[in-house]
Amino acid sequence: MRFAISFLVKCLFSTLLLVFLLLTLPIGAATSQAAEEKKAAQPPMSFILVRSLLCQENCPEWISAEGRITSDTPARLRKILKKIGGRKLPVVFRSEGGDVDAAYAMGRMIRKAGLETAVGGTRLKDCPVGDTRCQAAIAKDGSAIGYTYSSGAYCFSACPLAFAGGTSRVASQWAFIGVHQITTVYNKVRVSYRIEYKIVNGKKKEISRKEVGRKVAGRSSSTKLGKKATAALTAYLKEMDVSEDLIGLMMSATPDSINIVAPADALRMGLSTDMLAYNEWPGMPLCAPNAAADAVCHDHPAAKAPVAAEAPGSKTPVSEAPAQNAATDTSGSLPKTQPMDFLLMSNGNCQEECTQWISADGDITPDTPARLKAVLTTLGERKLPIVLQSNGGDMDAAFAMGRMIRAAGLETSVGRTQLPNCPKLDPRCETSIAKSGPTEGEVFAGRAYCLSSCTLVLMSGTPRIVGYSSIGLVRPTTAEYTRFFVYFDEMGVNAETYETMMPATSTERGSIILPSEALKLGIINGIIPYDEEPGVHVCGPEAKESLRCPRKAEAEIVPVAASVN
């Protein structure tokens, strides 16, 4: 029998009780997020559909994704993907990171939609420098006109996980990809309930429960990945074809620091699929297999070295000009080829800690190894890097040069050496060459080239590195085949992979090798860091001892993953 409840204290027996119960509970699942959770500098991520202002018609478009990744970011991304329909537009990220679970969701949405990703910032037309995505430049439909940039752009923390969703994943040498530990945050909340009981046979029985309030009662966090979080991260990376090695790099940086992923490591782990050349920009789509030579896209598949001409005394054809691809200057007349010479160079733009290198420029001829030997004899025990620029030449001479360089333990790279006051058509004019001692000058990776048998010399370096330069190799003739692959084996280059990867071109046309391919083959084993040029890794004999120029330190291939606060 049920009676009305009296609020009199004297009533000892009631059949119905109204109770307010306070419980302190951890609410919901723990949230995985980045260290920026403390106080994010970036606003939540927004998406803008941007069309390039650098063209008149058939202008490329991309989705600019900038800001902090929050729990509702996937919903915003889903909305813009629905808006573009089936169009395959690249997603260009600039983000300090954020919610890891949201990044997983974004990466899967991007992969399912078959979209490409890139690291880059977007500047909208007529926006001030301090507000590159100003609201005034965005139309009512959410679209805008602008352009992208690489220098200083970044994708940190959880952002690389969303970036990994791209079918093609690219970044420039001047952009940053960084990772660190995942922080799992546990929120404690004090929840108030109104609970109604009924007394049945002298016992309380709950008949209703209603939440009437909640208040944050504290929070805790942990950087230790539990079994569930580890399994989720491992499964996601496998799904995106990214090596589990990334987990080790993530866990070696505390949440308040960042491990910068070197370009070579990003390519090796599959986090990125290629590097953008110096004149390619984030948001530029991947070239189709049948793309025209002038198509606005990156990684032109048909980039070949020009038809070759016989160099003096050569046994292997040599291209008349550098490969005309994204990293080569094709404007105006090109300098005439000449037999390779060697110059001892010194950086002309420094006061202290000046670097030195050996500039090797010109066609490889039968007597080139003798010239190289004379230079190395003059240097004695000094280990200076050799910076190559050549169309190639005599294959046997290249073999000899490579073996000499490997025996001496020297670094090789590709670069344009510029002497002061020399005209473009004569970049090594005699008037600028020092009569004694090193010649002052500068060296640049952009628009440099090492083609045909020059690449055989390049692969002998310890280390062997490239920046934004063109490298190319031709298939050997039947008579050259055995010697060619014996040399490959000596230099630790994978001949079997080369056979599979390289197209079946004739010896008269060299194939341009992308940095990602060259790394897989072992032709190179590093990428020149964004803030360096070829040949500047080893300090000259007059340099003062310092952290940058340790006396006995070996040249680094790429910078050690650094922590950035």
PDB file of N, CA, C and O in Angstrom, residues 453-497:
ATOM      1  N   SER A 453      75.751   8.786 -66.002  1.00  0.00           N
ATOM      2  CA  SER A 453      76.808   8.175 -65.189  1.00  0.00           C
ATOM      3  C   SER A 453      77.227   9.044 -64.007  1.00  0.00           C
ATOM      4  O   SER A 453      77.918   8.570 -63.104  1.00  0.00           O
ATOM      5  N   CYS A 454      76.837  10.316 -63.964  1.00  0.00           N
ATOM      6  CA  CYS A 454      77.119  11.141 -62.786  1.00  0.00           C
ATOM      7  C   CYS A 454      76.476  10.532 -61.545  1.00  0.00           C
ATOM      8  O   CYS A 454      77.045  10.571 -60.445  1.00  0.00           O
ATOM      9  N   THR A 455      75.295   9.924 -61.713  1.00  0.00           N
ATOM     10  CA  THR A 455      74.606   9.307 -60.578  1.00  0.00           C
ATOM     11  C   THR A 455      75.387   8.116 -60.048  1.00  0.00           C
ATOM     12  O   THR A 455      75.301   7.785 -58.860  1.00  0.00           O
ATOM     13  N   LEU A 456      76.164   7.472 -60.903  1.00  0.00           N
ATOM     14  CA  LEU A 456      77.031   6.387 -60.436  1.00  0.00           C
ATOM     15  C   LEU A 456      78.088   6.924 -59.471  1.00  0.00           C
ATOM     16  O   LEU A 456      78.465   6.251 -58.511  1.00  0.00           O
ATOM     17  N   VAL A 457      78.564   8.135 -59.734  1.00  0.00           N
ATOM     18  CA  VAL A 457      79.526   8.770 -58.828  1.00  0.00           C
ATOM     19  C   VAL A 457      78.821   9.197 -57.540  1.00  0.00           C
ATOM     20  O   VAL A 457      79.330   9.003 -56.433  1.00  0.00           O
ATOM     21  N   LEU A 458      77.633   9.760 -57.677  1.00  0.00           N
ATOM     22  CA  LEU A 458      76.863  10.221 -56.521  1.00  0.00           C
ATOM     23  C   LEU A 458      76.643   9.103 -55.518  1.00  0.00           C
ATOM     24  O   LEU A 458      76.780   9.298 -54.301  1.00  0.00           O
ATOM     25  N   MET A 459      76.325   7.907 -56.002  1.00  0.00           N
ATOM     26  CA  MET A 459      75.974   6.812 -55.098  1.00  0.00           C
ATOM     27  C   MET A 459      77.160   6.268 -54.309  1.00  0.00           C
ATOM     28  O   MET A 459      76.998   5.403 -53.452  1.00  0.00           O
ATOM     29  N   SER A 460      78.362   6.781 -54.556  1.00  0.00           N
ATOM     30  CA  SER A 460      79.543   6.295 -53.838  1.00  0.00           C
ATOM     31  C   SER A 460      79.771   7.030 -52.528  1.00  0.00           C
ATOM     32  O   SER A 460      80.589   6.606 -51.708  1.00  0.00           O
ATOM     33  N   GLY A 461      79.093   8.135 -52.300  1.00  0.00           N
ATOM     34  CA  GLY A 461      79.351   8.949 -51.129  1.00  0.00           C
ATOM     35  C   GLY A 461      78.928   8.311 -49.827  1.00  0.00           C
ATOM     36  O   GLY A 461      78.038   7.469 -49.762  1.00  0.00           O
ATOM     37  N   THR A 462      79.617   8.688 -48.752  1.00  0.00           N
ATOM     38  CA  THR A 462      79.252   8.228 -47.404  1.00  0.00           C
ATOM     39  C   THR A 462      79.232   9.428 -46.470  1.00  0.00           C
ATOM     40  O   THR A 462      80.227   9.696 -45.826  1.00  0.00           O
ATOM     41  N   PRO A 463      78.143  10.193 -46.399  1.00  0.00           N
ATOM     42  CA  PRO A 463      76.824   9.943 -46.970  1.00  0.00           C
ATOM     43  C   PRO A 463      76.703  10.473 -48.391  1.00  0.00           C
ATOM     44  O   PRO A 463      77.615  11.100 -48.913  1.00  0.00           O
ATOM     45  N   ARG A 464      75.542  10.220 -48.982  1.00  0.00           N
ATOM     46  CA  ARG A 464      75.188  10.718 -50.318  1.00  0.00           C
ATOM     47  C   ARG A 464      73.802  11.341 -50.202  1.00  0.00           C
ATOM     48  O   ARG A 464      72.841  10.662 -49.837  1.00  0.00           O
ATOM     49  N   ILE A 465      73.712  12.626 -50.491  1.00  0.00           N
ATOM     50  CA  ILE A 465      72.496  13.374 -50.173  1.00  0.00           C
ATOM     51  C   ILE A 465      72.113  14.305 -51.318  1.00  0.00           C
ATOM     52  O   ILE A 465      72.962  14.716 -52.103  1.00  0.00           O
ATOM     53  N   VAL A 466      70.838  14.626 -51.412  1.00  0.00           N
ATOM     54  CA  VAL A 466      70.366  15.580 -52.416  1.00  0.00           C
ATOM     55  C   VAL A 466      69.326  16.494 -51.790  1.00  0.00           C
ATOM     56  O   VAL A 466      68.696  16.156 -50.796  1.00  0.00           O
ATOM     57  N   GLY A 467      69.165  17.660 -52.395  1.00  0.00           N
ATOM     58  CA  GLY A 467      68.091  18.571 -52.027  1.00  0.00           C
ATOM     59  C   GLY A 467      67.151  18.680 -53.202  1.00  0.00           C
ATOM     60  O   GLY A 467      66.734  17.669 -53.774  1.00  0.00           O
ATOM     61  N   TYR A 468      66.861  19.911 -53.654  1.00  0.00           N
ATOM     62  CA  TYR A 468      65.987  20.101 -54.798  1.00  0.00           C
ATOM     63  C   TYR A 468      66.811  20.072 -56.078  1.00  0.00           C
ATOM     64  O   TYR A 468      67.025  21.080 -56.728  1.00  0.00           O
ATOM     65  N   SER A 469      67.305  18.902 -56.412  1.00  0.00           N
ATOM     66  CA  SER A 469      68.134  18.716 -57.592  1.00  0.00           C
ATOM     67  C   SER A 469      67.600  17.547 -58.397  1.00  0.00           C
ATOM     68  O   SER A 469      66.873  16.707 -57.886  1.00  0.00           O
ATOM     69  N   SER A 470      67.985  17.480 -59.681  1.00  0.00           N
ATOM     70  CA  SER A 470      67.567  16.376 -60.544  1.00  0.00           C
ATOM     71  C   SER A 470      68.668  15.323 -60.590  1.00  0.00           C
ATOM     72  O   SER A 470      69.835  15.640 -60.799  1.00  0.00           O
ATOM     73  N   ILE A 471      68.281  14.084 -60.380  1.00  0.00           N
ATOM     74  CA  ILE A 471      69.211  12.977 -60.587  1.00  0.00           C
ATOM     75  C   ILE A 471      68.559  11.998 -61.556  1.00  0.00           C
ATOM     76  O   ILE A 471      67.342  11.820 -61.551  1.00  0.00           O
ATOM     77  N   GLY A 472      69.358  11.395 -62.408  1.00  0.00           N
ATOM     78  CA  GLY A 472      68.823  10.488 -63.422  1.00  0.00           C
ATOM     79  C   GLY A 472      69.827   9.408 -63.768  1.00  0.00           C
ATOM     80  O   GLY A 472      71.026   9.571 -63.573  1.00  0.00           O
ATOM     81  N   LEU A 473      69.320   8.322 -64.252  1.00  0.00           N
ATOM     82  CA  LEU A 473      70.177   7.187 -64.577  1.00  0.00           C
ATOM     83  C   LEU A 473      69.636   6.488 -65.822  1.00  0.00           C
ATOM     84  O   LEU A 473      68.428   6.461 -66.055  1.00  0.00           O
ATOM     85  N   VAL A 474      70.557   5.948 -66.649  1.00  0.00           N
ATOM     86  CA  VAL A 474      70.140   5.213 -67.846  1.00  0.00           C
ATOM     87  C   VAL A 474      70.350   3.728 -67.617  1.00  0.00           C
ATOM     88  O   VAL A 474      71.171   3.315 -66.802  1.00  0.00           O
ATOM     89  N   ARG A 475      69.603   2.940 -68.340  1.00  0.00           N
ATOM     90  CA  ARG A 475      69.811   1.496 -68.268  1.00  0.00           C
ATOM     91  C   ARG A 475      71.093   1.133 -69.020  1.00  0.00           C
ATOM     92  O   ARG A 475      71.393   1.715 -70.057  1.00  0.00           O
ATOM     93  N   PRO A 476      71.832   0.166 -68.504  1.00  0.00           N
ATOM     94  CA  PRO A 476      73.066  -0.234 -69.193  1.00  0.00           C
ATOM     95  C   PRO A 476      72.761  -1.039 -70.446  1.00  0.00           C
ATOM     96  O   PRO A 476      71.685  -1.640 -70.580  1.00  0.00           O
ATOM     97  N   THR A 477      73.703  -1.040 -71.379  1.00  0.00           N
ATOM     98  CA  THR A 477      73.585  -1.909 -72.546  1.00  0.00           C
ATOM     99  C   THR A 477      73.873  -3.341 -72.102  1.00  0.00           C
ATOM    100  O   THR A 477      74.323  -3.589 -70.975  1.00  0.00           O
ATOM    101  N   THR A 478      73.634  -4.294 -72.969  1.00  0.00           N
ATOM    102  CA  THR A 478      73.889  -5.695 -72.635  1.00  0.00           C
ATOM    103  C   THR A 478      75.349  -5.904 -72.270  1.00  0.00           C
ATOM    104  O   THR A 478      75.677  -6.627 -71.312  1.00  0.00           O
ATOM    105  N   ALA A 479      76.251  -5.252 -72.992  1.00  0.00           N
ATOM    106  CA  ALA A 479      77.686  -5.405 -72.733  1.00  0.00           C
ATOM    107  C   ALA A 479      78.080  -4.798 -71.388  1.00  0.00           C
ATOM    108  O   ALA A 479      79.037  -5.257 -70.746  1.00  0.00           O
ATOM    109  N   GLU A 480      77.362  -3.774 -70.960  1.00  0.00           N
ATOM    110  CA  GLU A 480      77.711  -3.077 -69.720  1.00  0.00           C
ATOM    111  C   GLU A 480      77.016  -3.662 -68.500  1.00  0.00           C
ATOM    112  O   GLU A 480      77.379  -3.338 -67.366  1.00  0.00           O
ATOM    113  N   TYR A 481      76.053  -4.537 -68.707  1.00  0.00           N
ATOM    114  CA  TYR A 481      75.151  -4.981 -67.656  1.00  0.00           C
ATOM    115  C   TYR A 481      75.887  -5.543 -66.436  1.00  0.00           C
ATOM    116  O   TYR A 481      75.644  -5.139 -65.300  1.00  0.00           O
ATOM    117  N   THR A 482      76.818  -6.472 -66.658  1.00  0.00           N
ATOM    118  CA  THR A 482      77.497  -7.139 -65.541  1.00  0.00           C
ATOM    119  C   THR A 482      78.288  -6.139 -64.711  1.00  0.00           C
ATOM    120  O   THR A 482      78.185  -6.108 -63.476  1.00  0.00           O
ATOM    121  N   ARG A 483      79.092  -5.286 -65.371  1.00  0.00           N
ATOM    122  CA  ARG A 483      79.912  -4.307 -64.651  1.00  0.00           C
ATOM    123  C   ARG A 483      79.028  -3.312 -63.893  1.00  0.00           C
ATOM    124  O   ARG A 483      79.360  -2.884 -62.784  1.00  0.00           O
ATOM    125  N   PHE A 484      77.930  -2.966 -64.512  1.00  0.00           N
ATOM    126  CA  PHE A 484      76.989  -2.006 -63.938  1.00  0.00           C
ATOM    127  C   PHE A 484      76.476  -2.501 -62.591  1.00  0.00           C
ATOM    128  O   PHE A 484      76.517  -1.789 -61.583  1.00  0.00           O
ATOM    129  N   PHE A 485      76.022  -3.738 -62.529  1.00  0.00           N
ATOM    130  CA  PHE A 485      75.418  -4.245 -61.305  1.00  0.00           C
ATOM    131  C   PHE A 485      76.436  -4.751 -60.293  1.00  0.00           C
ATOM    132  O   PHE A 485      76.136  -4.819 -59.096  1.00  0.00           O
ATOM    133  N   VAL A 486      77.632  -5.088 -60.736  1.00  0.00           N
ATOM    134  CA  VAL A 486      78.713  -5.367 -59.784  1.00  0.00           C
ATOM    135  C   VAL A 486      79.014  -4.092 -58.993  1.00  0.00           C
ATOM    136  O   VAL A 486      79.207  -4.120 -57.776  1.00  0.00           O
ATOM    137  N   TYR A 487      79.048  -2.977 -59.715  1.00  0.00           N
ATOM    138  CA  TYR A 487      79.284  -1.677 -59.074  1.00  0.00           C
ATOM    139  C   TYR A 487      78.140  -1.342 -58.124  1.00  0.00           C
ATOM    140  O   TYR A 487      78.352  -0.853 -57.013  1.00  0.00           O
ATOM    141  N   PHE A 488      76.897  -1.580 -58.542  1.00  0.00           N
ATOM    142  CA  PHE A 488      75.734  -1.367 -57.680  1.00  0.00           C
ATOM    143  C   PHE A 488      75.922  -2.102 -56.364  1.00  0.00           C
ATOM    144  O   PHE A 488      75.689  -1.570 -55.280  1.00  0.00           O
ATOM    145  N   ASP A 489      76.324  -3.360 -56.463  1.00  0.00           N
ATOM    146  CA  ASP A 489      76.503  -4.199 -55.278  1.00  0.00           C
ATOM    147  C   ASP A 489      77.586  -3.620 -54.366  1.00  0.00           C
ATOM    148  O   ASP A 489      77.432  -3.584 -53.143  1.00  0.00           O
ATOM    149  N   GLU A 490      78.677  -3.151 -54.946  1.00  0.00           N
ATOM    150  CA  GLU A 490      79.762  -2.536 -54.167  1.00  0.00           C
ATOM    151  C   GLU A 490      79.266  -1.335 -53.380  1.00  0.00           C
ATOM    152  O   GLU A 490      79.678  -1.089 -52.244  1.00  0.00           O
ATOM    153  N   MET A 491      78.402  -0.549 -53.991  1.00  0.00           N
ATOM    154  CA  MET A 491      77.938   0.694 -53.381  1.00  0.00           C
ATOM    155  C   MET A 491      76.696   0.515 -52.506  1.00  0.00           C
ATOM    156  O   MET A 491      76.166   1.487 -51.969  1.00  0.00           O
ATOM    157  N   GLY A 492      76.224  -0.718 -52.384  1.00  0.00           N
ATOM    158  CA  GLY A 492      75.077  -0.979 -51.533  1.00  0.00           C
ATOM    159  C   GLY A 492      73.753  -0.533 -52.116  1.00  0.00           C
ATOM    160  O   GLY A 492      72.795  -0.263 -51.385  1.00  0.00           O
ATOM    161  N   VAL A 493      73.695  -0.446 -53.450  1.00  0.00           N
ATOM    162  CA  VAL A 493      72.464  -0.060 -54.129  1.00  0.00           C
ATOM    163  C   VAL A 493      71.727  -1.318 -54.570  1.00  0.00           C
ATOM    164  O   VAL A 493      72.349  -2.254 -55.085  1.00  0.00           O
ATOM    165  N   ASN A 494      70.420  -1.333 -54.391  1.00  0.00           N
ATOM    166  CA  ASN A 494      69.625  -2.528 -54.666  1.00  0.00           C
ATOM    167  C   ASN A 494      69.353  -2.671 -56.166  1.00  0.00           C
ATOM    168  O   ASN A 494      68.458  -2.032 -56.718  1.00  0.00           O
ATOM    169  N   ALA A 495      70.149  -3.514 -56.819  1.00  0.00           N
ATOM    170  CA  ALA A 495      70.020  -3.693 -58.264  1.00  0.00           C
ATOM    171  C   ALA A 495      68.688  -4.341 -58.640  1.00  0.00           C
ATOM    172  O   ALA A 495      68.069  -3.993 -59.642  1.00  0.00           O
ATOM    173  N   GLU A 496      68.229  -5.275 -57.808  1.00  0.00           N
ATOM    174  CA  GLU A 496      66.967  -5.972 -58.102  1.00  0.00           C
ATOM    175  C   GLU A 496      65.798  -5.001 -58.059  1.00  0.00           C
ATOM    176  O   GLU A 496      64.929  -5.004 -58.929  1.00  0.00           O
ATOM    177  N   THR A 497      65.796  -4.118 -57.040  1.00  0.00           N
ATOM    178  CA  THR A 497      64.741  -3.106 -56.936  1.00  0.00           C
ATOM    179  C   THR A 497      64.821  -2.126 -58.094  1.00  0.00           C
ATOM    180  O   THR A 497      63.809  -1.684 -58.636  1.00  0.00           O
TER     181      THR A 497
END
